[in-house]
Amino acid sequence: MSNEQCVNKNMFSINELISLINTEQYDKLEDEWLRIVESNNKNLQELLTVVDLLAKREERKRAHDFLRLLIPHYKQKELYKDVLEILRKVLDYNPKEKGLAKDIAECYSNIYKDRPYTKVLIEKIGIETATDINKAIKTLEKYFYLDSGDYVYHKSWGVGEVVSVNIEEEKININFEKKSNHSIAMDIAPDILQKLDKDDLLAMIYAKKDVLSKMIEEDPVGLIKLTLKYFKGRASVSNIKSRLTSGVVPPETWSKWWTSTKKILKKDPYIKLTEGTPAASFLELRSSPITHHEEILKRLMNTEDASKKIEIAKKYVSEIKDAELCKETLNEVANLIIKEADKSYGTNISLAIECLLLLEDIQDFLKAEPGKYKNNAESFIRAEGNLSELVNKMNILEYRKQALHLIKKAKPEKWQEEFVSVFFVNDGNLWEFIIKDLIAENKKDSLEAISLRVFNHFNAYPEHYIWFCKNGIHGRYPELYQNIDPAIMFNRLIELLDNVHFKIQKGRNGDLKILLNKVIALVEDKGIDYTTRILNDTNAESIFNIVSACKGLEDWFKVSIENTIRDRFPDLFEEPGLAKLDETKIYVTKEGFDKRKKEFDHLMNVEFAENARDLGEAISHGDLRENAEYKAAREKQAMLIEKAERMKAELQKVVLIDPRSINTEIISPGTKVTIKYRGKTELEIYTILGPWDIDIEEGIISYLSPVGKGLLNRTVGETVTIKLPEGESIYEIIKIEKAL
């Protein structure tokens, strides 16, 4: 008979004993009890449950006798801890039984026979002569709680090792991390100290750090399991990192070590890893191994959110390499998804279609009834009115694309109209797919409908317009730009930038900063090349004016565009008032240059270092394809590189404003100007300096600003018309002074 059969037979006997008690068949109960006691497969806790049930039925004498029958068998095997547990139960039923205290003392003598002071301690407590045996037992338990070589933890003193036990003084001496050779009374030790196992993480950090250091490289999974035991079997990656980098794993090596360790952990059947951010990613120590298939089914059954359930199942199906080995699991997954589909038909048709398409994928693996579920999905689409909303509510991109294919099949006469509708409600991951399909099918009217709507309503569809301009600037999908003027497209992109910048200045942030950065990145990356390519006599002035007036663009970009237009179209700038400075240079004060240089140094030494740490932290989470933190850190890195290159180029163009060379006969960088707005008596005073010297509150403006450019090279008594975004303003120049 196998061990399992023996256990099952024993389990049946225990259940039978309970049944015999319930039916008061006590003679048969005694026979069955003797049979179990004499067997080799006894579970003491279950036997004690039977005894307790007898006591509840007022059969305390019988319960006592049953316990006494157990003692010889456990004594014979020298299982004195079990014998002690039985005797304490006997004590509950018959506190005055003769010889009981002696038997209990004998148990303690055998349990702690390796301690030299055991006999003395038992005699000192006097358990055999005690009037209250239970009280004597509690005292003994406290005194036997710790022994030399044991490890303990105190919340203030840290980890400690018991170095000696003094029975005469009833004290134990402990070397704590923060308090060496400290004496504690034996009777209070259990109340203030936590006893640690020899392989407890805290104990090993205290006494076996060399072993832990070896485990870092030789047994990283074992180290993680030790840490999980410290956290009672479950902990976040963030907490594990905090614990291990405080004395075990060097903090600077954590990212690399965790990345490699996590790959091994994923294969360990005793470790459960829940992916996410460090705070939301959890590790759990299993008591028994679990297969990948069991894990998937468990996750599916424990997940209430239907969309999340579909994502889990889809990922599992996508990673299958041998459908035959996974056949049973696939069928169980299919049954769970069918239930979700049934619940969704009347309430969430998008979810129902995702369920059907997932079931179709499973059918493909199982090679059973191809098209069965996809045909059902097509029927739902054919009957649905608002298809754009249906597609947009789907979560899995692959199934969104499949739904679009089904729309083409179900609505052959008007599918292109549905594609256009989807384009404008979608958040971006289907735009390219839709445009490519419309081009492939030569649907010119639909392409024009998309392009003109985005082009003419760019403020209503800012994300769409940025995508539209990006592809236009890069020369992609020319069919989409048949009726689009490239200069107007660029000017509207700058106008969009200005509008977003204005809203941010007014405190309407939200996602606007992200939007602003997208436009700036596109304009500053390709804007100069693009405008150079499209410039002609009819659009040069409009591009010059809108770029010059834009408040959201950096001065270096404006100057580059303006210089290009001036060089190619000098006739546009015959009127006086334009600056005669070297426009390839940047004029600033020494203070302005130092301030910019400090910003550049901070960028190179601080921001790049922080970004490197963020990248390392993100890489440690693994699975870079779906790691939002990693993508964000890489995007930040690209932005920092671009910014550093730009700032370096700017610093190389600097010309310091020399106070000795300032001429007060004309307005130039380094002069202070007093002007009067036409029709008013109040005077306005401006100091004209460089773009890095600006201080609006102090009246310091850049010579590259609209007002600065309008005043350059003017003299006292002149009247000047300055073009501002809000219109033209006419000023009279009253006085020019040195500002430096």
XYZ file of C-alpha atoms in Angstrom:
740
model
C 0.000 0.000 0.000
C 1.395 3.445 -0.956
C 1.915 6.277 1.531
C -0.954 8.163 -0.060
C -3.261 5.165 0.394
C -2.213 4.873 4.020
C -2.926 8.538 4.631
C -6.289 8.297 2.904
C -7.178 5.224 4.946
C -6.186 7.053 8.122
C -8.231 10.101 7.078
C -11.256 7.854 6.545
C -10.748 6.391 10.030
C -10.647 9.853 11.637
C -13.859 10.800 9.865
C -15.321 7.502 10.973
C -14.372 8.251 14.595
C -16.195 11.574 14.430
C -19.218 9.805 12.970
C -19.121 7.218 15.778
C -19.046 10.008 18.389
C -21.979 11.747 16.745
C -23.966 8.475 16.824
C -22.701 7.579 20.362
C -21.255 4.193 19.275
C -18.552 4.334 21.938
C -17.629 0.615 22.029
C -16.882 0.633 18.326
C -15.129 3.974 18.830
C -12.656 2.407 21.292
C -11.808 -0.420 18.879
C -11.250 2.031 16.020
C -9.157 4.323 18.251
C -6.848 1.445 19.217
C -6.393 0.524 15.555
C -5.387 4.063 14.624
C -3.089 4.457 17.645
C -1.197 1.306 16.672
C -0.807 2.419 13.032
C 2.233 4.311 11.721
C 0.232 7.115 10.125
C -1.045 9.188 12.979
C -1.797 12.880 12.739
C -1.663 14.128 16.317
C -3.679 17.294 15.668
C -6.535 15.300 14.130
C -6.486 12.850 17.040
C -6.655 15.748 19.497
C -9.642 17.105 17.548
C -11.448 13.810 18.186
C -10.552 14.005 21.888
C -11.879 17.567 22.130
C -15.127 16.462 20.508
C -15.491 13.720 23.134
C -14.961 16.265 25.905
C -17.647 18.516 24.449
C -20.042 15.540 24.556
C -19.408 15.225 28.325
C -17.145 12.184 27.752
C -14.180 13.720 29.588
C -13.186 10.427 31.249
C -13.124 8.669 27.886
C -11.211 11.608 26.355
C -8.658 11.345 29.176
C -8.245 7.593 28.665
C -7.810 8.024 24.892
C -5.020 10.525 25.513
C -3.264 8.178 27.922
C -3.322 5.472 25.227
C -1.354 7.759 22.902
C 1.524 8.526 25.272
C 3.460 5.190 25.138
C 3.561 5.201 21.329
C 5.018 8.732 21.125
C 7.428 8.042 23.982
C 8.704 4.966 22.211
C 9.633 7.149 19.211
C 11.120 9.775 21.565
C 8.743 12.429 20.248
C 8.764 14.266 23.563
C 7.336 17.533 22.206
C 4.262 15.578 21.113
C 4.171 13.783 24.475
C 4.278 17.170 26.236
C 1.369 18.429 24.123
C -0.679 15.336 25.049
C 0.166 15.669 28.747
C -0.876 19.335 28.763
C -4.193 18.273 27.246
C -4.497 15.587 30.015
C -3.802 18.341 32.530
C -6.778 20.276 31.161
C -9.086 17.298 31.704
C -7.674 16.101 35.036
C -5.513 18.727 36.817
C -5.126 16.614 39.984
C -3.905 13.403 38.353
C -1.050 11.864 40.321
C 2.320 11.625 38.620
C 1.329 14.057 35.881
C 3.787 16.748 37.008
C 6.591 14.187 37.090
C 5.772 13.056 33.542
C 5.776 16.674 32.355
C 9.127 17.307 34.064
C 10.500 14.194 32.333
C 9.386 15.607 28.966
C 11.217 18.884 29.557
C 14.311 16.941 30.657
C 14.330 15.052 27.352
C 13.367 17.969 25.100
C 16.175 20.155 26.500
C 18.655 17.404 27.407
C 21.428 19.118 25.413
C 21.377 22.133 27.728
C 23.695 21.714 30.740
C 21.415 23.629 33.077
C 18.166 21.770 32.289
C 18.093 19.596 35.410
C 18.951 22.533 37.685
C 16.303 24.718 36.077
C 13.539 22.111 36.402
C 14.400 21.615 40.063
C 14.593 25.378 40.605
C 11.105 25.930 39.179
C 9.852 22.924 41.186
C 7.271 21.711 38.716
C 6.885 18.317 40.468
C 5.866 19.987 43.717
C 4.043 22.987 42.296
C 0.474 23.615 43.410
C -0.253 25.241 40.054
C 1.335 23.082 37.352
C 0.138 25.336 34.514
C 1.860 28.330 36.076
C 5.059 26.303 36.521
C 4.883 25.235 32.850
C 4.548 28.864 31.715
C 7.589 29.787 33.798
C 9.607 26.889 32.366
C 8.632 27.873 28.805
C 9.915 31.392 29.434
C 13.178 30.122 30.925
C 13.746 27.625 28.112
C 12.832 30.231 25.452
C 16.468 31.075 24.652
C 19.809 29.292 24.825
C 23.411 30.149 24.034
C 23.898 30.600 20.291
C 20.300 31.641 19.632
C 19.609 34.831 17.682
C 17.054 37.432 18.713
C 15.730 40.790 17.552
C 14.886 43.850 19.634
C 13.193 46.860 18.025
C 15.691 49.321 19.544
C 18.899 47.304 19.927
C 18.680 45.332 16.684
C 19.815 41.732 16.198
C 21.693 39.976 18.961
C 23.266 36.616 19.833
C 22.752 34.917 23.195
C 26.257 34.445 24.601
C 25.417 32.871 27.970
C 22.616 31.783 30.302
C 22.944 32.397 34.058
C 20.471 30.164 35.892
C 21.476 31.365 39.344
C 20.743 35.009 38.495
C 17.956 33.990 36.104
C 19.399 36.139 33.329
C 20.592 35.765 29.771
C 23.487 37.770 28.309
C 23.134 39.007 24.724
C 25.433 40.843 22.336
C 23.148 43.198 20.402
C 24.163 45.255 17.374
C 23.632 48.430 19.361
C 24.203 47.122 22.900
C 26.858 44.534 23.697
C 26.831 42.031 26.601
C 23.421 43.172 27.815
C 21.649 41.174 30.567
C 17.920 40.502 30.410
C 15.776 38.691 32.980
C 14.734 35.278 31.661
C 11.088 35.735 32.595
C 10.650 38.886 30.461
C 12.807 37.840 27.475
C 9.904 36.253 25.508
C 7.880 39.452 25.890
C 10.484 41.872 24.516
C 12.550 39.713 22.153
C 11.723 38.000 18.879
C 13.549 34.714 18.485
C 15.121 34.266 15.039
C 15.800 31.034 13.185
C 19.441 30.366 12.373
C 18.701 30.949 8.667
C 16.606 34.061 9.256
C 17.782 36.926 7.036
C 18.396 39.259 9.982
C 20.375 36.601 11.834
C 22.499 35.888 8.760
C 23.171 39.588 8.129
C 24.363 39.763 11.748
C 26.414 36.565 11.911
C 26.892 35.092 8.424
C 27.340 38.014 6.079
C 30.022 36.108 4.175
C 27.477 33.381 3.341
C 25.017 35.995 2.058
C 27.762 37.630 -0.022
C 28.400 34.307 -1.751
C 24.685 33.827 -2.358
C 24.511 37.116 -4.307
C 26.342 35.464 -7.216
C 26.082 31.730 -6.485
C 22.481 31.420 -5.261
C 20.480 34.608 -5.979
C 17.152 32.742 -5.878
C 18.032 31.325 -2.463
C 18.776 34.851 -1.273
C 15.384 36.065 -2.519
C 13.653 33.133 -0.781
C 15.423 34.001 2.487
C 14.221 37.576 2.091
C 10.656 36.459 1.382
C 10.691 34.356 4.578
C 11.732 37.521 6.416
C 8.634 39.215 4.923
C 6.378 36.258 5.910
C 6.262 34.899 2.348
C 5.176 37.975 0.337
C 6.699 41.377 -0.404
C 6.910 44.109 -3.027
C 10.069 44.377 -5.114
C 10.505 47.854 -3.647
C 10.571 46.461 -0.080
C 12.886 43.607 -1.068
C 15.278 46.093 -2.671
C 15.182 48.312 0.413
C 15.954 45.357 2.697
C 18.739 43.808 0.595
C 20.514 47.056 -0.286
C 20.728 47.837 3.433
C 23.676 45.581 4.141
C 23.600 42.703 1.623
C 23.577 43.752 -2.058
C 25.595 46.914 -2.840
C 23.065 49.591 -3.948
C 25.079 50.486 -7.054
C 24.890 46.869 -8.338
C 21.178 46.327 -7.596
C 19.772 47.140 -11.061
C 22.057 44.752 -12.917
C 21.742 42.034 -10.253
C 17.936 42.273 -10.081
C 17.568 42.156 -13.885
C 19.450 38.846 -14.099
C 17.894 37.433 -10.915
C 14.349 38.182 -12.060
C 14.864 36.087 -15.196
C 15.771 33.097 -13.008
C 12.906 33.746 -10.578
C 10.369 33.558 -13.405
C 11.408 29.940 -13.961
C 11.270 28.929 -10.295
C 8.049 26.999 -9.527
C 8.136 28.102 -5.877
C 8.197 31.837 -6.687
C 5.206 33.836 -7.855
C 6.091 37.131 -9.542
C 3.468 39.807 -10.192
C 4.850 42.338 -12.707
C 4.477 46.108 -12.343
C 6.300 49.111 -10.930
C 8.675 48.378 -8.008
C 5.933 49.302 -5.523
C 3.235 47.325 -7.366
C 5.398 44.349 -8.384
C 5.180 41.539 -5.811
C 7.048 38.320 -5.072
C 5.405 35.470 -3.222
C 6.912 32.248 -1.856
C 4.753 29.231 -2.623
C 4.521 26.262 -0.284
C 4.319 23.929 -3.285
C 5.399 24.363 -6.923
C 2.929 25.579 -9.524
C 3.042 25.058 -13.275
C 2.758 27.903 -15.753
C -0.605 26.555 -16.904
C -1.925 26.397 -13.341
C -0.667 29.911 -12.753
C -2.522 31.243 -15.810
C -5.781 29.575 -14.807
C -5.402 30.840 -11.249
C -4.808 34.399 -12.448
C -7.797 34.226 -14.774
C -10.103 32.941 -12.055
C -8.857 35.537 -9.552
C -9.203 38.445 -11.995
C -12.580 40.159 -11.853
C -11.997 42.772 -14.560
C -13.060 41.187 -17.858
C -10.719 43.312 -20.005
C -7.745 42.364 -17.845
C -8.800 38.726 -18.062
C -8.758 38.919 -21.874
C -5.282 40.516 -21.808
C -3.933 37.703 -19.611
C -5.466 35.015 -21.814
C -4.277 36.727 -25.013
C -0.706 36.934 -23.720
C -0.802 33.246 -22.767
C -2.126 32.226 -26.194
C 0.468 34.397 -27.970
C 3.342 32.709 -26.114
C 2.251 29.108 -26.779
C 4.864 27.049 -28.626
C 3.271 23.593 -28.470
C -0.528 23.622 -28.636
C -0.729 19.879 -27.967
C 0.965 20.249 -24.575
C -1.369 23.137 -23.712
C -4.545 21.580 -25.086
C -6.204 20.982 -21.713
C -5.348 24.475 -20.465
C -6.533 26.062 -23.724
C -9.891 24.359 -23.355
C -10.227 25.639 -19.782
C -9.224 29.151 -20.866
C -11.785 28.967 -23.681
C -14.523 27.996 -21.217
C -13.696 30.997 -19.016
C -13.718 33.377 -22.001
C -17.016 31.928 -23.278
C -18.566 32.811 -19.909
C -17.242 36.376 -20.222
C -18.618 36.620 -23.763
C -22.040 35.427 -22.607
C -22.089 38.105 -19.888
C -21.019 40.848 -22.315
C -23.432 40.338 -25.230
C -26.119 42.646 -23.902
C -23.950 45.134 -22.026
C -20.572 45.566 -23.759
C -20.492 44.504 -27.395
C -16.830 45.620 -27.775
C -15.791 43.253 -25.001
C -17.930 40.480 -26.480
C -16.193 40.828 -29.862
C -12.758 40.733 -28.201
C -13.830 37.521 -26.460
C -14.940 36.032 -29.791
C -11.691 36.971 -31.546
C -9.672 35.497 -28.669
C -11.733 32.310 -28.885
C -10.982 32.226 -32.621
C -7.254 32.367 -31.821
C -7.687 29.451 -29.428
C -9.623 27.532 -32.100
C -6.712 28.055 -34.501
C -4.329 26.458 -32.000
C -6.698 23.582 -31.336
C -7.375 23.167 -35.084
C -11.105 23.041 -34.410
C -13.950 24.689 -36.373
C -12.055 27.581 -37.993
C -14.112 30.752 -38.421
C -16.760 29.730 -35.886
C -16.275 32.664 -33.521
C -15.062 35.174 -36.123
C -18.314 34.679 -38.043
C -20.246 35.473 -34.861
C -18.170 38.635 -34.402
C -18.920 39.676 -37.985
C -22.647 39.201 -37.345
C -22.489 41.525 -34.338
C -20.611 44.140 -36.363
C -23.131 43.924 -39.192
C -25.959 44.655 -36.731
C -24.144 47.411 -34.814
C -24.854 51.084 -35.526
C -21.978 52.973 -33.877
C -18.930 51.076 -35.127
C -16.382 53.791 -34.353
C -17.296 53.651 -30.660
C -17.307 49.849 -30.777
C -13.731 49.734 -32.109
C -12.511 52.495 -29.809
C -13.740 50.667 -26.680
C -11.712 47.574 -27.552
C -8.450 47.289 -25.594
C -6.238 44.947 -27.609
C -4.728 46.606 -30.694
C -4.585 43.396 -32.715
C -8.312 42.850 -32.190
C -9.057 46.468 -33.099
C -7.361 45.851 -36.442
C -9.235 42.572 -36.892
C -12.475 44.422 -36.154
C -11.657 46.902 -38.943
C -11.145 44.005 -41.363
C -14.505 42.596 -40.288
C -16.106 46.018 -40.888
C -14.789 45.928 -44.485
C -16.328 42.510 -44.898
C -19.627 43.267 -43.159
C -20.130 46.753 -44.684
C -18.695 46.527 -48.235
C -20.510 49.670 -49.450
C -19.601 52.057 -46.632
C -16.622 50.612 -44.780
C -14.421 53.576 -45.771
C -16.845 55.960 -44.040
C -16.582 53.867 -40.871
C -12.775 53.976 -41.141
C -12.893 57.793 -41.264
C -15.106 57.863 -38.156
C -12.753 55.508 -36.303
C -9.780 57.707 -37.280
C -11.197 60.693 -35.411
C -12.185 58.875 -32.191
C -9.038 56.746 -32.002
C -6.101 57.830 -29.821
C -3.450 57.219 -32.470
C -2.596 53.536 -32.629
C -4.882 52.934 -35.648
C -4.210 56.084 -37.694
C -1.399 54.625 -39.773
C -3.280 51.355 -40.270
C -6.381 53.221 -41.511
C -4.455 55.531 -43.879
C -2.483 52.641 -45.396
C -5.682 50.676 -45.982
C -7.452 53.635 -47.611
C -4.425 54.239 -49.857
C -4.234 50.551 -50.787
C -7.927 50.583 -51.729
C -7.527 53.944 -53.584
C -10.239 55.639 -51.501
C -9.310 59.221 -52.473
C -12.516 60.793 -51.165
C -12.010 59.302 -47.705
C -8.352 60.356 -47.631
C -9.358 63.895 -48.580
C -12.103 63.894 -45.933
C -9.526 63.018 -43.264
C -6.854 65.467 -44.450
C -9.175 68.473 -44.839
C -10.892 67.865 -41.511
C -7.584 67.614 -39.654
C -6.097 70.532 -41.628
C -9.031 72.917 -41.183
C -9.791 72.014 -37.557
C -6.252 71.688 -36.189
C -7.148 73.265 -32.835
C -9.976 70.751 -32.341
C -7.713 67.780 -33.206
C -4.243 68.791 -31.933
C -2.846 65.246 -31.590
C -4.156 64.333 -35.043
C -2.645 67.502 -36.495
C 0.802 66.863 -35.004
C 0.739 63.354 -36.515
C -0.514 64.809 -39.805
C 2.300 67.401 -39.940
C 4.965 64.907 -38.886
C 4.127 62.575 -41.762
C 3.817 65.488 -44.178
C 7.201 66.920 -43.157
C 8.812 63.474 -43.536
C 7.189 62.979 -46.944
C 5.083 59.951 -46.000
C 1.679 59.105 -47.527
C 1.711 61.758 -50.320
C -1.854 60.726 -51.251
C -2.994 62.350 -48.003
C -1.580 65.783 -48.903
C -2.892 66.252 -52.466
C -4.831 69.429 -51.609
C -2.710 70.719 -48.722
C -0.509 73.835 -48.948
C 2.732 72.914 -47.117
C 3.410 76.492 -45.951
C -0.072 76.885 -44.490
C 0.310 73.472 -42.837
C 3.576 74.619 -41.215
C 2.140 78.005 -40.196
C -0.830 76.315 -38.543
C 1.544 74.027 -36.654
C 3.291 77.144 -35.263
C -0.107 78.674 -34.516
C -1.095 75.496 -32.637
C 2.143 75.739 -30.649
C 1.383 79.356 -29.761
C -2.191 78.517 -28.724
C -1.045 75.691 -26.465
C 1.712 77.877 -25.000
C -0.845 80.614 -24.276
C -3.169 78.160 -22.472
C -0.297 76.895 -20.327
C 0.640 80.472 -19.406
C -2.964 80.962 -18.297
C -2.645 77.994 -15.936
C -4.558 75.452 -18.021
C -2.017 72.665 -17.811
C -3.439 69.133 -17.858
C -1.788 67.266 -20.742
C -0.953 70.504 -22.560
C 2.742 70.396 -21.638
C 3.050 66.988 -23.274
C 1.317 68.388 -26.351
C 3.584 71.458 -26.357
C 6.731 69.329 -26.127
C 5.560 67.197 -29.058
C 5.097 70.256 -31.281
C 8.400 71.819 -30.184
C 10.269 68.542 -30.761
C 8.832 68.234 -34.276
C 9.405 71.893 -35.200
C 12.944 72.087 -33.809
C 13.943 68.713 -35.268
C 12.728 69.120 -38.848
C 11.256 72.635 -39.035
C 14.323 74.444 -40.412
C 14.976 71.864 -43.148
C 11.297 71.745 -44.054
C 10.818 75.509 -44.307
C 14.025 75.816 -46.327
C 12.599 73.245 -48.726
C 9.144 74.827 -49.154
C 10.063 78.544 -49.100
C 8.975 80.628 -52.085
C 8.003 84.221 -52.928
C 4.388 83.729 -51.875
C 4.921 82.160 -48.460
C 8.220 83.585 -47.156
C 6.693 86.646 -45.482
C 3.887 84.703 -43.776
C 6.334 82.125 -42.405
C 8.691 84.903 -41.235
C 5.918 86.771 -39.440
C 4.348 83.779 -37.675
C 7.719 82.383 -36.549
C 8.917 85.810 -35.330
C 5.741 86.409 -33.333
C 5.578 82.916 -31.770
C 6.150 83.015 -28.010
C 6.553 79.273 -27.648
C 9.692 78.957 -29.804
C 13.287 79.359 -28.663
C 15.134 82.425 -29.967
C 17.793 80.325 -31.724
C 15.137 78.673 -33.864
C 13.478 81.975 -34.718
C 16.818 83.536 -35.690
C 17.681 80.561 -37.919
C 14.379 80.800 -39.815
C 14.545 84.590 -40.027
C 18.130 84.558 -41.320
C 17.268 81.979 -43.956
C 14.352 84.080 -45.204
C 16.377 87.327 -45.132
C 19.176 85.733 -47.143
C 16.860 84.306 -49.800
C 14.310 87.139 -49.946
C 16.150 90.409 -49.118
C 13.521 92.489 -50.919
C 11.103 91.762 -48.087
C 13.286 93.726 -45.665
C 14.119 97.012 -47.362
C 12.387 99.107 -44.711
C 14.608 100.518 -41.935
C 14.602 99.222 -38.408
C 16.052 95.729 -38.768
C 19.092 94.923 -36.649
C 22.527 95.252 -38.280
C 24.236 92.919 -35.842
C 25.952 89.671 -36.869
C 22.878 87.470 -36.811
C 24.908 84.262 -36.587
C 25.999 85.364 -33.096
C 24.183 85.693 -29.769
C 24.871 88.949 -27.867
C 24.670 88.687 -24.057
C 26.184 90.198 -20.922
C 28.849 88.385 -18.907
C 26.191 87.706 -16.227
C 23.784 86.264 -18.806
C 26.504 84.036 -20.243
C 27.484 82.766 -16.768
C 23.840 82.006 -15.970
C 23.415 80.015 -19.205
C 26.723 78.199 -18.652
C 25.549 77.227 -15.159
C 22.325 75.818 -16.649
C 24.393 73.854 -19.171
C 26.652 72.463 -16.430
C 23.580 71.430 -14.383
C 22.165 69.680 -17.443
C 25.373 67.740 -18.089
C 26.267 66.902 -14.481
C 22.903 66.523 -12.731
C 20.046 65.909 -15.174
C 21.972 63.343 -17.249
C 23.019 61.525 -14.046
C 19.400 61.438 -12.807
C 18.248 60.140 -16.184
C 20.908 57.409 -16.095
C 19.612 56.298 -12.687
C 16.021 56.316 -13.975
C 17.070 54.201 -16.970
C 18.862 51.714 -14.729
C 15.849 51.485 -12.423
C 13.483 50.982 -15.371
C 15.730 48.332 -16.955
C 15.705 46.434 -13.651
C 11.964 45.857 -14.074
C 12.595 43.770 -17.204
C 10.349 43.265 -20.255
C 11.354 46.513 -21.966
C 8.697 46.117 -24.666
C 5.886 46.944 -22.238
C 7.861 48.998 -19.731
C 6.323 52.494 -19.611
C 8.998 53.773 -17.200
C 11.775 52.621 -19.566
C 10.132 54.319 -22.562
C 9.667 57.531 -20.578
C 13.321 57.477 -19.466
C 14.517 56.892 -23.053
C 12.350 59.750 -24.324
C 13.761 61.973 -21.570
C 17.286 60.907 -22.547
C 16.680 61.871 -26.190
C 15.276 65.223 -25.087
C 18.307 65.872 -22.851
C 20.747 65.006 -25.650
C 18.969 67.336 -28.066
C 18.873 70.102 -25.447
C 22.576 69.668 -24.632
C 23.574 69.868 -28.292
C 21.475 72.992 -28.767
C 22.846 74.729 -25.663
C 26.423 73.854 -26.612
C 25.910 75.326 -30.083
C 24.380 78.467 -28.580
C 27.258 78.954 -26.147
C 29.705 78.743 -29.047
C 27.906 81.648 -30.790
C 28.186 84.064 -27.850
C 29.506 87.611 -28.187
C 29.792 89.423 -24.850
C 28.349 92.950 -24.769
C 31.267 95.329 -24.057
C 30.077 98.315 -21.938
C 32.929 100.435 -23.396
C 31.689 100.015 -26.965
C 28.052 100.993 -26.363
C 26.987 103.913 -28.584
C 24.134 105.988 -27.148
C 23.398 107.593 -30.508
C 21.555 104.449 -31.709
C 19.699 101.652 -29.961
C 21.781 98.473 -29.631
C 22.296 95.689 -27.054
C 23.497 97.385 -23.851
C 21.355 100.528 -24.108
C 18.454 101.746 -21.996
C 15.618 103.254 -24.039
C 12.821 105.599 -22.991
C 9.828 105.512 -25.355
C 6.306 106.908 -25.416
C 3.252 105.202 -26.885
C 1.495 107.455 -29.426
C -1.424 109.284 -27.827
C -0.266 108.728 -24.241
C 1.829 110.779 -21.830
C 3.265 107.889 -19.757
C 6.849 106.902 -20.549
C 8.059 103.297 -20.894
C 11.675 102.354 -20.172
C 13.343 99.225 -21.562
C 16.868 97.870 -21.191
C 17.935 96.075 -24.382
C 20.178 93.083 -23.579
C 20.608 89.464 -24.715
C 18.125 86.548 -24.651
C 19.697 85.150 -21.444
C 19.504 88.483 -19.593
C 15.711 88.870 -19.706
C 13.979 90.142 -16.548
C 10.517 91.435 -17.481
C 9.828 92.829 -13.999
C 12.974 94.972 -14.246
C 12.158 96.038 -17.805
C 15.031 94.030 -19.333
C 14.098 92.587 -22.733
C 15.965 90.670 -25.441
C 17.137 92.387 -28.612
C 15.568 89.361 -30.389
C 12.095 90.015 -28.944
C 9.490 91.783 -31.138
C 9.968 95.068 -29.220
C 13.767 94.681 -29.167
C 13.989 93.999 -32.893
C 11.651 96.911 -33.610
C 13.869 99.340 -31.676
C 17.312 98.201 -32.888
C 19.356 100.838 -34.792
C 16.764 103.571 -34.119
C 17.702 107.052 -32.864
C 16.187 109.676 -30.543
C 13.194 111.447 -32.062
C 12.290 108.627 -34.450
C 8.799 107.164 -34.545
C 8.753 103.378 -34.887
C 5.974 100.908 -35.662
C 6.435 97.635 -33.786
C 4.626 94.489 -34.892
C 3.271 92.526 -31.944
C 1.069 89.363 -31.915
C -1.886 91.472 -30.813
C -1.320 94.111 -33.512
C 0.884 97.077 -34.417
C 1.989 99.701 -31.861
C 3.537 103.113 -32.665
C 6.174 104.567 -30.318
C 8.312 107.726 -30.184
C 11.913 107.302 -28.986
C 12.563 109.876 -26.227
C 16.006 108.982 -24.836
C 18.886 106.479 -25.278
C 21.317 105.783 -22.391
C 24.015 103.317 -21.473
C 22.608 100.372 -19.507
C 25.945 98.859 -18.478
